[in-house]
């Protein structure tokens, strides 16, 4: 049986077993997916115990995106808990299907994680946002027209991005803005008309990840917190053309501050 034929939950369980064997860490308490700009947090939150190449864990693929690392990293937190950093995000636009997109989240849940931290780089739609600013995800709008759930799996998303965890984040950084994240399929950036539309329907930032992953994390019973780094103003809001290099550069500049925010946040999650 190939990985793509296996049912998603047993593939995630197989991945969690390999992860436990390879890392020597039986159970992880919290998991993080670190998007553009958030990578340094992996070094800040604790001591790295083990780095497992994602390609050696069932169901994972080496990342095709420059700036994304392709590893699963096990980190011992100062309080004795263990965090799993999923540095192998598969994006919807890679065309491997939604099962691949949410395999990291499902593996984290199978590894024992009850809390999922999802981060990303996003384009700012809300005119008050500035590049380099982190924004808490209050809610999302999923414009991919895809769900990670299969069959008649009805999952409530009323409090998808935990009010409790958002409160914890605002205690650490009271000025943290909260906004609605709109996931587009990508990989092209949005047109200015699509960005205007995203704003009209209630969006504050646009990106190409996170919403589908959050749904799978909720299905798995995890408590979720989401954070976007505004890497650029979205198309039409900024006058110059968008580039991936610009997104990476903005991420690099903001990294030390974001790492410190996540270090303090993870300690209280
Ligand atoms: N649009 C979509 N995804 C993004 C953007 C954007 O403007 N910036 C970073 N990721």
Tab-separated table of C-alpha atoms and ligand atoms in Angstrom:
chain	number	residue	atom	x	y	z
A	1	UNK	CA	0.000	0.000	0.000
A	2	UNK	CA	1.420	3.445	-0.858
A	3	UNK	CA	1.099	6.374	1.548
A	4	UNK	CA	-1.566	7.977	-0.644
A	5	UNK	CA	-3.806	4.887	-0.425
A	6	UNK	CA	-3.566	4.523	3.345
A	7	UNK	CA	-6.331	6.154	5.403
A	8	UNK	CA	-5.135	9.515	6.761
A	9	UNK	CA	-5.446	8.659	10.451
A	10	UNK	CA	-3.406	5.452	10.238
A	11	UNK	CA	-0.787	7.225	8.102
A	12	UNK	CA	-0.547	9.915	10.810
A	13	UNK	CA	-0.263	7.214	13.493
A	14	UNK	CA	2.539	5.541	11.506
A	15	UNK	CA	4.310	8.907	11.159
A	16	UNK	CA	3.979	9.556	14.907
A	17	UNK	CA	5.525	6.140	15.656
A	18	UNK	CA	8.518	6.798	13.392
A	19	UNK	CA	8.891	10.254	14.909
A	20	UNK	CA	8.908	8.804	18.441
A	21	UNK	CA	11.502	6.195	17.440
A	22	UNK	CA	13.753	8.618	15.600
A	23	UNK	CA	13.524	11.457	18.124
A	24	UNK	CA	13.456	9.341	21.272
A	25	UNK	CA	10.570	11.496	22.483
A	26	UNK	CA	7.521	9.344	23.117
A	27	UNK	CA	4.963	12.119	23.357
A	28	UNK	CA	4.776	15.744	22.267
A	29	UNK	CA	2.541	18.204	24.100
A	30	UNK	CA	2.368	21.085	21.677
A	31	UNK	CA	3.034	21.469	17.969
A	32	UNK	CA	4.012	24.462	15.878
A	33	UNK	CA	4.050	25.079	12.156
A	34	UNK	CA	6.370	27.979	11.471
A	35	UNK	CA	5.632	29.962	8.317
A	36	UNK	CA	7.559	32.802	6.672
A	37	UNK	CA	9.283	34.877	9.345
A	38	UNK	CA	8.560	32.521	12.240
A	39	UNK	CA	11.403	30.002	11.818
A	40	UNK	CA	13.766	31.424	14.453
A	41	UNK	CA	11.213	30.603	17.137
A	42	UNK	CA	12.351	26.976	16.919
A	43	UNK	CA	15.702	28.001	18.447
A	44	UNK	CA	14.122	30.326	21.012
A	45	UNK	CA	11.508	28.138	22.680
A	46	UNK	CA	13.777	25.422	24.110
A	47	UNK	CA	16.558	22.881	23.547
A	48	UNK	CA	16.427	20.933	20.305
A	49	UNK	CA	16.493	17.232	21.157
A	50	UNK	CA	16.301	15.851	17.654
A	51	UNK	CA	15.847	16.913	14.039
A	52	UNK	CA	14.239	14.301	11.815
A	53	UNK	CA	14.274	14.840	8.029
A	54	UNK	CA	10.624	14.959	7.010
A	55	UNK	CA	11.294	12.808	3.960
A	56	UNK	CA	12.108	9.886	6.316
A	57	UNK	CA	8.744	10.066	8.096
A	58	UNK	CA	5.734	8.341	6.465
A	59	UNK	CA	3.501	10.693	4.475
A	60	UNK	CA	5.820	13.712	4.421
A	61	UNK	CA	7.451	15.220	1.369
A	62	UNK	CA	10.514	17.429	1.145
A	63	UNK	CA	9.231	21.008	0.959
A	64	UNK	CA	9.220	22.540	-2.500
A	65	UNK	CA	9.224	26.124	-1.208
A	66	UNK	CA	12.496	28.067	-0.790
A	67	UNK	CA	12.727	29.251	2.844
A	68	UNK	CA	10.794	26.250	4.235
A	69	UNK	CA	12.973	23.682	5.973
A	70	UNK	CA	11.677	20.118	5.524
A	71	UNK	CA	12.296	18.728	9.003
A	72	UNK	CA	10.398	17.642	12.098
A	73	UNK	CA	12.147	19.038	15.137
A	74	UNK	CA	11.596	17.876	18.696
A	75	UNK	CA	12.261	20.532	21.327
A	76	UNK	CA	12.420	20.164	25.120
A	77	UNK	CA	10.750	23.185	26.714
A	78	UNK	CA	12.205	24.648	29.926
A	79	UNK	CA	9.227	23.310	31.925
A	80	UNK	CA	9.794	19.721	30.767
A	81	UNK	CA	7.123	19.555	28.090
A	82	UNK	CA	8.001	18.701	24.511
A	83	UNK	CA	7.206	20.739	21.427
A	84	UNK	CA	7.159	19.460	17.874
A	85	UNK	CA	8.078	21.940	15.164
A	86	UNK	CA	6.683	20.872	11.823
A	87	UNK	CA	9.082	22.458	9.360
A	88	UNK	CA	7.598	20.620	6.417
A	89	UNK	CA	4.382	22.363	5.486
A	90	UNK	CA	2.746	21.133	2.302
A	91	UNK	CA	0.796	23.950	0.722
A	92	UNK	CA	-2.502	23.484	-1.040
A	93	UNK	CA	-0.998	24.920	-4.235
A	94	UNK	CA	1.551	22.090	-4.419
A	95	UNK	CA	-1.264	19.944	-5.768
A	96	UNK	CA	-0.649	16.910	-3.508
A	97	UNK	CA	-4.217	17.101	-2.207
A	98	UNK	CA	-5.667	18.180	1.133
A	99	UNK	CA	-4.600	14.984	2.896
A	100	UNK	CA	-0.965	15.984	2.351
A	101	UNK	CA	-1.703	19.561	3.457
A	102	UNK	CA	-2.952	18.428	6.874
A	103	UNK	CA	-0.706	15.406	7.426
A	104	UNK	CA	1.609	17.428	9.705
A	105	UNK	CA	-1.271	18.497	11.913
A	106	UNK	CA	-2.640	14.962	12.089
A	107	UNK	CA	0.816	13.589	12.897
A	108	UNK	CA	1.167	16.154	15.701
A	109	UNK	CA	-2.192	15.067	17.115
A	110	UNK	CA	-1.202	11.395	16.843
A	111	UNK	CA	2.053	12.268	18.647
A	112	UNK	CA	-0.031	13.533	21.554
A	113	UNK	CA	-0.120	17.285	20.936
A	114	UNK	CA	-3.236	18.970	22.341
A	115	UNK	CA	-2.271	22.486	21.231
A	116	UNK	CA	-1.535	23.543	17.653
A	117	UNK	CA	0.267	26.788	16.882
A	118	UNK	CA	-0.166	27.748	13.223
A	119	UNK	CA	1.846	30.649	11.842
A	120	UNK	CA	2.216	32.165	8.402
A	121	UNK	CA	3.303	35.135	6.364
A	122	UNK	CA	0.363	37.078	4.970
A	123	UNK	CA	-0.508	40.124	2.900
A	124	UNK	CA	-2.171	42.945	4.827
A	125	UNK	CA	-5.652	43.945	3.644
A	126	UNK	CA	-6.639	45.974	6.694
A	127	UNK	CA	-5.299	49.471	5.978
A	128	UNK	CA	-4.084	49.818	9.568
A	129	UNK	CA	-1.585	46.954	9.159
A	130	UNK	CA	2.100	47.517	8.466
A	131	UNK	CA	4.697	45.073	7.085
A	132	UNK	CA	6.600	43.430	9.932
A	133	UNK	CA	3.576	43.383	12.231
A	134	UNK	CA	2.307	40.142	13.805
A	135	UNK	CA	-1.487	39.677	13.903
A	136	UNK	CA	-3.443	37.102	15.899
A	137	UNK	CA	-5.858	35.129	13.763
A	138	UNK	CA	-9.335	35.641	15.221
A	139	UNK	CA	-11.142	33.644	12.524
A	140	UNK	CA	-10.716	32.630	8.910
A	141	UNK	CA	-12.459	32.531	5.558
A	142	UNK	CA	-11.456	29.533	3.476
A	143	UNK	CA	-11.597	30.445	-0.226
A	144	UNK	CA	-9.912	27.278	-1.448
A	145	UNK	CA	-13.273	25.507	-1.755
A	146	UNK	CA	-11.597	22.497	-0.115
A	147	UNK	CA	-12.046	20.766	3.234
A	148	UNK	CA	-9.632	18.321	4.858
A	149	UNK	CA	-12.598	16.381	6.247
A	150	UNK	CA	-13.937	13.433	4.321
A	151	UNK	CA	-17.439	12.007	4.369
A	152	UNK	CA	-20.203	13.242	6.654
A	153	UNK	CA	-17.804	14.656	9.240
A	154	UNK	CA	-19.568	17.703	10.679
A	155	UNK	CA	-17.191	19.731	12.805
A	156	UNK	CA	-18.104	22.910	14.681
A	157	UNK	CA	-15.783	25.852	13.920
A	158	UNK	CA	-17.440	28.504	16.105
A	159	UNK	CA	-14.383	28.986	18.319
A	160	UNK	CA	-11.790	27.581	15.904
A	161	UNK	CA	-9.038	29.970	17.001
A	162	UNK	CA	-9.283	29.576	20.758
A	163	UNK	CA	-10.461	32.696	22.612
A	164	UNK	CA	-8.586	31.401	25.650
A	165	UNK	CA	-5.271	31.173	23.802
A	166	UNK	CA	-5.821	34.542	22.098
A	167	UNK	CA	-6.334	36.032	25.532
A	168	UNK	CA	-3.060	34.462	26.664
A	169	UNK	CA	-1.267	36.010	23.663
A	170	UNK	CA	-2.710	39.452	24.369
A	171	UNK	CA	-1.540	39.245	27.956
A	172	UNK	CA	1.979	38.849	26.624
A	173	UNK	CA	1.594	41.529	23.954
A	174	UNK	CA	-1.436	43.722	24.724
A	175	UNK	CA	-1.111	45.713	21.477
A	176	UNK	CA	-1.374	42.577	19.308
A	177	UNK	CA	-3.983	43.138	16.590
A	178	UNK	CA	-6.543	40.438	15.782
A	179	UNK	CA	-7.814	39.831	12.300
A	180	UNK	CA	-9.626	37.496	9.934
A	181	UNK	CA	-7.301	35.444	7.704
A	182	UNK	CA	-8.471	34.656	4.195
A	183	UNK	CA	-6.890	31.584	2.612
A	184	UNK	CA	-6.643	31.757	-1.168
A	185	UNK	CA	-5.473	28.726	-3.161
A	186	UNK	CA	-2.364	30.423	-4.660
A	187	UNK	CA	0.361	30.060	-5.735
A	188	UNK	CA	-0.243	33.285	-7.643
A	189	UNK	CA	-0.769	36.296	-5.426
A	190	UNK	CA	-4.228	37.847	-5.469
A	191	UNK	CA	-5.377	40.463	-7.942
A	192	UNK	CA	-6.214	43.889	-6.505
A	193	UNK	CA	-9.919	43.102	-7.112
A	194	UNK	CA	-9.603	39.875	-5.111
A	195	UNK	CA	-7.920	41.795	-2.302
A	196	UNK	CA	-10.770	44.354	-2.285
A	197	UNK	CA	-13.216	41.443	-2.221
A	198	UNK	CA	-11.367	39.821	0.693
A	199	UNK	CA	-11.755	43.081	2.619
A	200	UNK	CA	-15.446	43.471	1.777
A	201	UNK	CA	-16.277	39.946	2.985
A	202	UNK	CA	-14.565	40.585	6.322
A	203	UNK	CA	-10.923	39.682	5.775
A	204	UNK	CA	-7.960	41.512	7.272
A	205	UNK	CA	-5.123	39.528	5.697
A	206	UNK	CA	-4.622	37.118	2.819
A	207	UNK	CA	-2.417	34.058	2.490
A	208	UNK	CA	-2.064	30.550	1.115
A	209	UNK	CA	-2.061	28.283	4.176
A	210	UNK	CA	-3.433	27.749	7.691
A	211	UNK	CA	-7.237	27.621	7.283
A	212	UNK	CA	-7.333	24.046	5.988
A	213	UNK	CA	-4.785	22.991	8.635
A	214	UNK	CA	-6.820	24.622	11.416
A	215	UNK	CA	-9.924	22.669	10.390
A	216	UNK	CA	-8.020	19.368	10.582
A	217	UNK	CA	-6.535	20.355	13.954
A	218	UNK	CA	-10.021	21.027	15.278
A	219	UNK	CA	-11.263	17.700	13.932
A	220	UNK	CA	-8.389	16.082	15.857
A	221	UNK	CA	-9.587	17.823	19.029
A	222	UNK	CA	-6.679	20.247	19.353
A	223	UNK	CA	-6.860	23.782	20.721
A	224	UNK	CA	-5.591	26.185	18.079
A	225	UNK	CA	-3.810	29.511	18.025
A	226	UNK	CA	-2.934	31.211	14.734
A	227	UNK	CA	-0.547	34.074	14.058
A	228	UNK	CA	0.202	35.913	10.819
A	229	UNK	CA	3.216	38.040	10.097
A	230	UNK	CA	2.231	40.821	7.719
A	231	UNK	CA	5.087	40.484	5.237
A	232	UNK	CA	3.659	42.931	2.708
A	233	UNK	CA	0.582	44.974	2.007
A	234	UNK	CA	-1.661	42.913	-0.273
A	235	UNK	CA	-1.834	43.540	-4.019
A	236	UNK	CA	-3.351	46.907	-4.905
A	237	UNK	CA	-2.918	48.167	-1.348
A	238	UNK	CA	0.797	48.409	-1.935
A	239	UNK	CA	1.574	50.008	-5.269
A	240	UNK	CA	4.658	47.991	-6.177
A	241	UNK	CA	4.448	44.383	-7.463
A	242	UNK	CA	4.634	41.558	-4.912
A	243	UNK	CA	7.569	39.144	-4.836
A	244	UNK	CA	8.434	36.023	-2.854
A	245	UNK	CA	11.845	37.617	-2.130
A	246	UNK	CA	10.102	40.557	-0.473
A	247	UNK	CA	8.041	38.190	1.683
A	248	UNK	CA	11.177	36.277	2.780
A	249	UNK	CA	13.090	39.507	3.485
A	250	UNK	CA	10.287	40.975	5.626
A	251	UNK	CA	10.183	37.669	7.476
A	252	UNK	CA	13.907	37.756	8.155
A	253	UNK	CA	13.740	41.271	9.562
A	254	UNK	CA	10.852	40.475	11.901
A	255	UNK	CA	12.242	37.085	12.992
A	256	UNK	CA	13.951	38.022	16.292
A	257	UNK	CA	10.823	39.775	17.569
A	258	UNK	CA	8.516	36.973	16.465
A	259	UNK	CA	10.775	34.372	18.060
A	260	UNK	CA	10.606	36.211	21.382
A	261	UNK	CA	6.806	36.504	21.129
A	262	UNK	CA	6.459	32.767	20.477
A	263	UNK	CA	8.949	31.861	23.205
A	264	UNK	CA	6.870	33.735	25.773
A	265	UNK	CA	3.614	32.446	24.330
A	266	UNK	CA	4.606	28.762	24.234
A	267	UNK	CA	5.565	28.970	27.917
A	268	UNK	CA	1.952	29.755	28.851
A	269	UNK	CA	0.035	27.579	26.360
B	1	LIG	N1	-0.938	37.066	-0.575
B	1	LIG	C1	-0.961	35.727	-0.372
B	1	LIG	N2	-0.068	35.090	0.347
B	1	LIG	C2	0.906	35.815	0.914
B	1	LIG	C3	0.998	37.204	0.748
B	1	LIG	C4	0.013	37.863	-0.032
B	1	LIG	O1	0.018	39.095	-0.238
B	1	LIG	N3	2.085	37.606	1.457
B	1	LIG	C5	2.622	36.500	2.030
B	1	LIG	N4	1.917	35.415	1.711
